[in-house]
CSV table of C-alpha atoms in Angstrom, one decimal:
chain,number,residue,atom,x,y,z
A,1443,MET,CA,77.7,21.7,234.1
A,1444,LYS,CA,78.5,24.7,236.4
A,1445,GLN,CA,79.0,24.8,239.7
A,1446,THR,CA,76.2,25.7,242.4
A,1447,VAL,CA,77.2,28.3,244.3
A,1448,VAL,CA,74.2,29.8,246.7
A,1449,GLY,CA,74.9,32.7,247.2
A,1450,VAL,CA,73.5,34.7,251.2
A,1451,VAL,CA,72.6,38.6,249.8
A,1452,GLY,CA,71.0,41.2,252.0
A,1453,PRO,CA,71.2,44.5,254.2
A,1454,THR,CA,73.6,44.4,257.4
A,1455,GLY,CA,71.4,43.4,260.5
A,1456,VAL,CA,69.6,41.5,259.1
A,1457,GLY,CA,70.3,37.3,259.4
A,1458,LYS,CA,73.0,36.1,256.5
A,1459,THR,CA,75.2,34.8,258.4
A,1460,ALA,CA,73.3,33.1,260.6
A,1461,LEU,CA,70.9,31.6,257.5
A,1462,SER,CA,74.4,31.1,255.5
A,1463,ILE,CA,75.7,28.6,259.0
A,1464,GLU,CA,71.6,27.4,258.6
A,1465,ILE,CA,72.2,26.3,254.8
A,1466,ALA,CA,75.7,24.7,255.9
A,1467,LYS,CA,75.1,22.1,258.3
A,1468,SER,CA,71.5,21.3,256.5
A,1469,PHE,CA,73.4,21.0,253.3
A,1470,ASN,CA,76.6,20.4,254.3
A,1471,GLY,CA,78.5,22.9,253.0
A,1472,GLU,CA,81.3,25.7,253.5
A,1473,ILE,CA,81.2,28.9,254.1
A,1474,ILE,CA,83.3,32.0,252.0
A,1475,SER,CA,82.8,35.4,253.3
A,1476,GLY,CA,81.6,37.6,250.3
A,1477,ASP,CA,82.3,40.8,253.2
A,1478,SER,CA,84.7,43.3,252.4
A,1479,MET,CA,86.5,43.9,255.5
A,1480,GLN,CA,85.8,41.3,257.1
A,1481,ILE,CA,89.4,40.1,255.1
A,1482,TYR,CA,91.2,42.2,257.9
A,1483,LYS,CA,93.4,40.2,260.5
A,1484,GLY,CA,91.7,41.9,263.9
A,1485,MET,CA,88.5,43.8,263.0
A,1486,ASP,CA,87.2,41.7,264.7
A,1487,ILE,CA,84.1,43.6,266.4
A,1488,GLY,CA,83.0,46.3,263.9
A,1489,THR,CA,83.0,44.4,260.5
A,1490,ALA,CA,80.0,42.5,263.4
A,1491,LYS,CA,83.1,38.7,261.9
A,1492,VAL,CA,81.6,35.9,262.9
A,1493,THR,CA,82.7,34.4,266.5
A,1494,GLU,CA,83.8,30.5,266.6
A,1495,GLU,CA,80.2,30.5,268.4
A,1496,GLU,CA,78.7,31.2,266.3
A,1497,LYS,CA,80.3,28.7,263.4
A,1498,GLU,CA,78.6,26.1,264.7
A,1499,GLY,CA,82.1,24.1,263.3
A,1500,VAL,CA,80.6,25.1,260.2
A,1501,PRO,CA,84.0,25.7,257.8
A,1502,HIS,CA,84.7,29.8,257.2
A,1503,HIS,CA,87.2,30.7,254.5
A,1504,LEU,CA,88.1,34.5,253.4
A,1505,LEU,CA,88.4,35.5,257.8
A,1506,ASN,CA,91.1,36.9,258.3
A,1507,ILE,CA,93.5,36.7,255.2
A,1508,LYS,CA,94.5,40.5,255.3
A,1509,ASN,CA,96.8,42.5,257.6
A,1510,PRO,CA,94.8,45.9,258.2
A,1511,ASP,CA,97.7,47.5,256.7
A,1512,GLU,CA,98.0,46.2,253.1
A,1513,SER,CA,95.3,46.9,251.1
A,1514,PHE,CA,92.6,44.6,248.8
A,1515,SER,CA,90.6,44.6,245.3
A,1516,VAL,CA,87.7,43.3,244.0
A,1517,ALA,CA,90.0,42.0,240.8
A,1518,ASP,CA,91.6,39.6,244.4
A,1519,PHE,CA,88.6,38.5,246.3
A,1520,GLN,CA,87.8,37.0,243.3
A,1521,LYS,CA,90.6,35.6,243.0
A,1522,ASN,CA,90.7,33.8,246.3
A,1523,VAL,CA,86.4,33.4,246.3
A,1524,ARG,CA,87.3,31.5,242.7
A,1525,GLN,CA,90.4,29.2,244.5
A,1526,LYS,CA,88.0,28.6,247.1
A,1527,ILE,CA,84.7,27.3,244.9
A,1528,GLN,CA,87.0,25.5,243.3
A,1529,LEU,CA,88.7,23.2,246.2
A,1530,ILE,CA,85.1,23.1,248.3
A,1531,SER,CA,83.4,21.7,245.5
A,1532,LYS,CA,86.3,19.3,245.2
A,1533,ASN,CA,85.1,18.2,248.8
A,1534,ASN,CA,81.7,17.9,247.5
A,1535,HIS,CA,81.1,19.8,249.7
A,1536,LEU,CA,78.3,22.9,248.8
A,1537,PRO,CA,79.9,26.6,248.1
A,1538,ILE,CA,78.1,28.8,250.0
A,1539,ILE,CA,78.4,32.6,250.2
A,1540,ALA,CA,77.1,35.2,252.8
A,1541,GLY,CA,77.9,39.0,252.7
A,1542,GLY,CA,76.8,42.4,251.6
A,1543,THR,CA,79.5,44.1,249.6
A,1544,GLY,CA,77.3,43.5,246.3
A,1545,LEU,CA,80.4,44.5,244.0
A,1546,TYR,CA,82.5,41.8,245.1
A,1547,VAL,CA,80.0,38.6,245.4
A,1548,GLN,CA,79.0,40.1,241.8
A,1549,ALA,CA,82.1,40.5,241.1
A,1550,ALA,CA,82.8,36.4,242.2
A,1551,LEU,CA,79.2,35.1,240.5
A,1552,PHE,CA,79.4,36.4,237.7
A,1553,GLY,CA,82.1,36.1,235.3
A,1554,TYR,CA,83.1,40.0,235.9
A,1555,ASN,CA,87.0,39.8,234.5
A,1556,PHE,CA,89.3,42.5,236.4
A,1557,ALA,CA,92.6,44.3,234.7
A,1558,GLU,CA,95.4,42.1,234.9
A,1559,GLU,CA,97.6,45.1,235.0
A,1560,LYS,CA,98.2,46.7,239.1
A,1561,ARG,CA,97.8,50.5,239.3
A,1562,ASP,CA,100.7,51.9,238.7
A,1563,GLU,CA,101.9,54.0,240.3
A,1564,SER,CA,104.2,56.3,238.5
A,1565,TYR,CA,100.7,57.0,236.8
A,1566,GLN,CA,98.8,58.4,239.6
A,1567,ASN,CA,102.2,60.8,241.1
A,1568,LYS,CA,101.7,62.0,237.4
A,1569,ILE,CA,97.6,62.4,237.6
A,1570,GLU,CA,97.8,63.6,241.4
A,1571,LYS,CA,100.8,66.3,241.0
A,1572,GLN,CA,98.6,67.6,238.7
A,1573,ILE,CA,95.4,68.3,240.6
A,1574,ASP,CA,97.3,69.8,243.4
A,1575,VAL,CA,98.8,72.2,240.9
A,1576,ASP,CA,95.8,72.3,238.4
A,1577,GLY,CA,92.6,71.2,240.6
A,1578,ILE,CA,90.7,68.1,240.5
A,1579,ASP,CA,87.7,70.0,238.0
A,1580,VAL,CA,90.0,70.3,235.8
A,1581,VAL,CA,91.4,66.7,235.9
A,1582,TYR,CA,87.8,65.9,236.3
A,1583,GLN,CA,86.5,68.0,233.2
A,1584,ARG,CA,88.9,65.9,231.0
A,1585,LEU,CA,87.9,62.6,232.6
A,1586,LYS,CA,84.1,64.0,230.8
A,1587,LYS,CA,84.9,64.3,227.5
A,1588,ILE,CA,86.8,61.1,227.7
A,1589,ASP,CA,84.1,58.7,229.5
A,1590,PRO,CA,81.0,60.5,230.3
A,1591,ALA,CA,78.7,57.7,231.7
A,1592,GLN,CA,81.7,56.3,233.7
A,1593,ALA,CA,82.2,60.4,235.0
A,1594,ASP,CA,78.6,60.0,236.0
A,1595,LYS,CA,79.6,57.5,238.9
A,1596,ILE,CA,82.3,59.3,240.2
A,1597,HIS,CA,82.3,61.7,242.7
A,1598,PRO,CA,85.0,63.9,241.8
A,1599,ASN,CA,86.6,64.2,246.1
A,1600,ASN,CA,86.7,59.8,245.1
A,1601,VAL,CA,90.1,60.8,243.2
A,1602,ARG,CA,91.5,57.4,244.0
A,1603,ARG,CA,88.4,56.0,241.2
A,1604,VAL,CA,88.9,59.5,238.7
A,1605,ILE,CA,93.0,58.2,238.6
A,1606,ARG,CA,91.8,54.9,237.8
A,1607,ALA,CA,89.4,55.6,234.7
A,1608,LEU,CA,91.7,57.7,232.9
A,1609,GLU,CA,94.4,55.1,233.7
A,1610,VAL,CA,92.6,52.2,232.1
A,1611,TYR,CA,92.9,54.9,229.4
A,1612,ASP,CA,95.3,56.1,229.2
A,1613,ARG,CA,97.0,52.6,229.0
A,1614,THR,CA,94.3,50.2,227.4
A,1615,GLY,CA,92.6,53.2,224.7
A,1616,MET,CA,89.4,52.3,225.9
A,1617,THR,CA,86.8,54.6,228.5
A,1618,MET,CA,85.8,51.7,231.5
A,1619,THR,CA,83.0,52.3,230.4
A,1620,GLU,CA,83.8,50.3,226.7
A,1621,TYR,CA,86.7,47.9,229.1
A,1622,HIS,CA,83.8,46.8,231.3
A,1623,LEU,CA,81.6,45.7,228.1
A,1624,ARG,CA,84.1,43.7,226.5
A,1625,GLN,CA,84.9,42.6,230.1
A,1626,ARG,CA,81.7,40.7,230.8
A,1627,VAL,CA,81.8,37.2,230.1
A,1628,ASP,CA,79.9,33.7,230.2
A,1629,ASN,CA,78.7,33.2,233.9
A,1630,PRO,CA,81.1,30.7,235.1
A,1631,TYR,CA,78.5,29.4,237.8
A,1632,ARG,CA,75.0,28.0,238.6
A,1633,PRO,CA,74.4,30.8,240.7
A,1634,ILE,CA,70.7,30.3,243.7
A,1635,LEU,CA,70.5,33.9,245.1
A,1636,ILE,CA,68.9,33.8,248.3
A,1637,GLY,CA,67.4,37.7,249.6
A,1638,LEU,CA,66.4,39.0,253.6
A,1639,GLU,CA,64.6,41.8,253.5
A,1640,MET,CA,63.2,43.2,256.5
A,1641,ASP,CA,61.0,45.5,257.6
A,1642,ARG,CA,63.1,49.2,257.5
A,1643,GLU,CA,62.2,51.0,260.5
A,1644,LEU,CA,62.7,47.4,262.1
A,1645,LEU,CA,65.8,47.2,260.7
A,1646,TYR,CA,67.6,50.8,261.3
A,1647,LYS,CA,66.5,49.5,264.8
A,1648,ARG,CA,68.4,46.3,264.9
A,1649,ILE,CA,71.1,48.6,262.9
A,1650,ASN,CA,71.0,50.5,265.9
A,1651,ASN,CA,70.7,48.4,269.5
A,1652,ARG,CA,74.0,46.2,266.7
A,1653,VAL,CA,76.3,49.6,267.0
A,1654,ASP,CA,75.2,50.0,270.6
A,1655,ILE,CA,76.7,45.9,271.5
A,1656,MET,CA,79.0,46.2,269.9
A,1657,LEU,CA,80.8,50.1,271.3
A,1658,GLU,CA,79.7,47.3,274.4
A,1659,GLN,CA,82.3,44.9,273.6
A,1660,GLY,CA,85.0,46.8,272.6
A,1661,LEU,CA,84.4,48.6,269.1
A,1662,LEU,CA,86.0,51.7,270.6
A,1663,GLU,CA,89.1,50.1,271.8
A,1664,GLU,CA,89.7,48.0,268.8
A,1665,VAL,CA,89.6,51.2,266.4
A,1666,LYS,CA,92.3,52.8,269.2
A,1667,TYR,CA,94.3,50.4,269.1
A,1668,PHE,CA,94.9,50.4,264.6
A,1669,TYR,CA,95.2,53.6,265.1
A,1670,GLU,CA,97.3,54.1,267.5
A,1671,LEU,CA,99.2,51.8,264.9
A,1672,GLY,CA,98.7,54.5,262.0
A,1673,LEU,CA,96.9,53.4,259.7
A,1674,GLU,CA,94.4,56.1,259.6
A,1675,ASP,CA,94.9,56.3,256.1
A,1676,ALA,CA,95.0,52.4,255.3
A,1677,GLN,CA,92.1,50.7,252.8
A,1678,SER,CA,91.0,49.2,256.2
A,1679,MET,CA,90.3,52.5,258.2
A,1680,LYS,CA,87.7,53.4,255.1
A,1681,ALA,CA,85.5,50.8,257.1
A,1682,ILE,CA,82.5,51.5,258.6
A,1683,GLY,CA,82.8,51.3,262.1
A,1684,TYR,CA,86.2,52.5,262.2
A,1685,LYS,CA,86.4,55.4,260.2
A,1686,GLU,CA,83.8,57.4,262.3
A,1687,PHE,CA,86.0,57.4,265.3
A,1688,ILE,CA,89.3,59.8,263.9
A,1689,PRO,CA,87.3,63.1,264.5
A,1690,TYR,CA,86.7,61.7,267.7
A,1691,PHE,CA,90.9,61.5,268.5
A,1692,LYS,CA,91.5,63.8,267.3
A,1693,GLY,CA,89.5,66.0,269.2
A,1694,GLU,CA,87.4,67.3,266.5
A,1695,GLN,CA,84.4,65.3,267.8
A,1696,SER,CA,82.6,64.5,271.2
A,1697,PHE,CA,81.7,61.2,271.3
A,1698,GLU,CA,78.4,61.0,271.2
A,1699,ILE,CA,78.6,62.6,267.5
A,1700,CYS,CA,81.1,60.2,266.3
A,1701,VAL,CA,78.3,56.8,267.3
A,1702,GLU,CA,75.1,58.7,265.4
A,1703,LEU,CA,77.7,58.9,262.3
A,1704,LEU,CA,77.6,55.6,262.7
A,1705,LYS,CA,74.1,54.6,263.2
A,1706,ARG,CA,73.5,56.9,260.3
A,1707,ASN,CA,76.9,55.5,257.7
A,1708,SER,CA,74.7,52.0,258.5
A,1709,ARG,CA,71.9,52.2,258.2
A,1710,ARG,CA,72.4,54.4,254.8
A,1711,TYR,CA,75.1,52.1,254.4
A,1712,ALA,CA,72.0,49.1,254.5
A,1713,LYS,CA,69.8,50.8,252.6
A,1714,ARG,CA,72.5,50.9,249.7
A,1715,GLN,CA,72.8,47.5,249.9
A,1716,TYR,CA,68.8,46.8,249.4
A,1717,THR,CA,68.8,49.1,246.5
A,1718,TRP,CA,72.1,47.0,244.4
A,1719,PHE,CA,71.2,43.7,245.1
A,1720,LYS,CA,67.4,44.5,244.3
A,1721,ASN,CA,69.2,46.5,240.7
A,1722,LYS,CA,72.4,44.0,240.0
A,1723,MET,CA,71.2,41.1,240.4
A,1724,ASP,CA,68.3,38.1,240.1
A,1725,VAL,CA,67.7,37.4,244.2
A,1726,ASP,CA,64.7,35.6,245.4
A,1727,TRP,CA,64.0,37.4,248.7
A,1728,TYR,CA,62.5,36.7,252.1
A,1729,SER,CA,61.3,39.5,253.8
A,1730,ILE,CA,60.9,38.2,258.0
A,1731,THR,CA,60.7,39.3,260.7
A,1732,LEU,CA,62.1,38.8,264.6
A,1733,ASP,CA,58.9,36.7,265.4
A,1734,THR,CA,58.9,34.8,261.8
A,1735,LYS,CA,62.8,34.6,261.4
A,1736,ASN,CA,62.5,30.3,262.5
A,1737,GLU,CA,59.6,29.2,260.6
A,1738,LYS,CA,61.1,31.5,257.4
A,1739,PHE,CA,64.0,29.4,257.5
A,1740,GLU,CA,62.4,26.5,257.5
A,1741,ILE,CA,60.9,27.6,254.5
A,1742,ILE,CA,63.9,29.3,252.2
A,1743,LEU,CA,65.5,25.9,253.3
A,1744,ASN,CA,62.8,24.0,251.6
A,1745,ASP,CA,63.1,26.2,248.7
A,1746,LEU,CA,66.6,25.2,247.7
A,1747,ALA,CA,66.4,21.8,248.5
A,1748,GLY,CA,64.3,22.0,245.5
A,1749,LYS,CA,66.1,23.7,243.6
A,1750,LEU,CA,69.2,22.3,244.6
A,1751,GLU,CA,67.1,18.6,243.0
A,1752,LYS,CA,67.1,20.3,240.4
A,1753,LYS,CA,70.9,21.2,239.3
C-alpha cells in the first residue's frame, strides 16, 4: 500500500504554515518543509521560517540543514524528503509537506528521478570559456537546434541552465526533454494536496505588509550579515528577500527602491507559485479570507479526515 502524504501548497503569505500545524496537531503528523530556502541556517527572517513558538511542539524537518555557502539541488531535496517520509511513517505519524516551492514539492511526491551524476565542473568551465569567446547566443543556438522544447523554457541569460541542458545531451545522448519523459516513474505515494488561495488584492496587501514586518524584525541586518561574509554569489543569496538588498549595500540603489523591488518580486513570485500548482498538480483548493480562516480550516480538517479514512 502506498504511503499517504499530505501536501499544503499555495502562494507565499497565504497561511500554509498555520494550516500545516493544525493538520499535524489533529492527525498526529510531522511537518517537512517544502521551501527551497528554509534549509539554510540563519536565514530566518527573509524566508519567513517558522519559529519555535509557532511550531506548537509539532516536529519540523528540513529546516536549517545547510550552511548558506552550500548549494542544494532539487534532487538533494527529493532524496531528503523521501528519507523523512520513511522515518515519519515508521513512527506511525502522518507526513505533511508544507511549502511553496512547486518544483521541489512535485519532485518529492510524484516520482520524478534526476540524473545521479553531479555536474561536471570541467564541462561547465569549457562551455563558460566558449561563452566568453563567442557569446551566449552561439551556445544558446546550439541548444535550440538540439532541444528546442527545452530552449523555449530557458532564458538565454540563465547560463547555468543552458549549460546543464547541453551537458545532459553531451553526456547521455538524450536531450533534457527526452530525459524528463523517460525518468517519469510510478508515483510512490498517495498524495493528498490541499491548496490555499486568497483574493489577489488581499494577498498582495498581506505580502506588502509582511515585508514591512520583516524589516521591523531585522531583515536588513540579516542580509547584511551574509553579504559581509562574502556570500553575494552563493545560491542562498539569490533568494527573494536577500538579492534585492545587494545593490543597496553596494551603493547602487536607495533603500526605498530595494524595498519596493522586494515587494514587487514577492508578489510576482506568489503569482508564479499559484500558476505552477494550478497547472502541475491535482490540488483541492480552498479560498480563505482573514475573517473566514478558522472556519475554512475546520472544513479542511473535516474533509481531510474523510480522505484519510479511505486509505
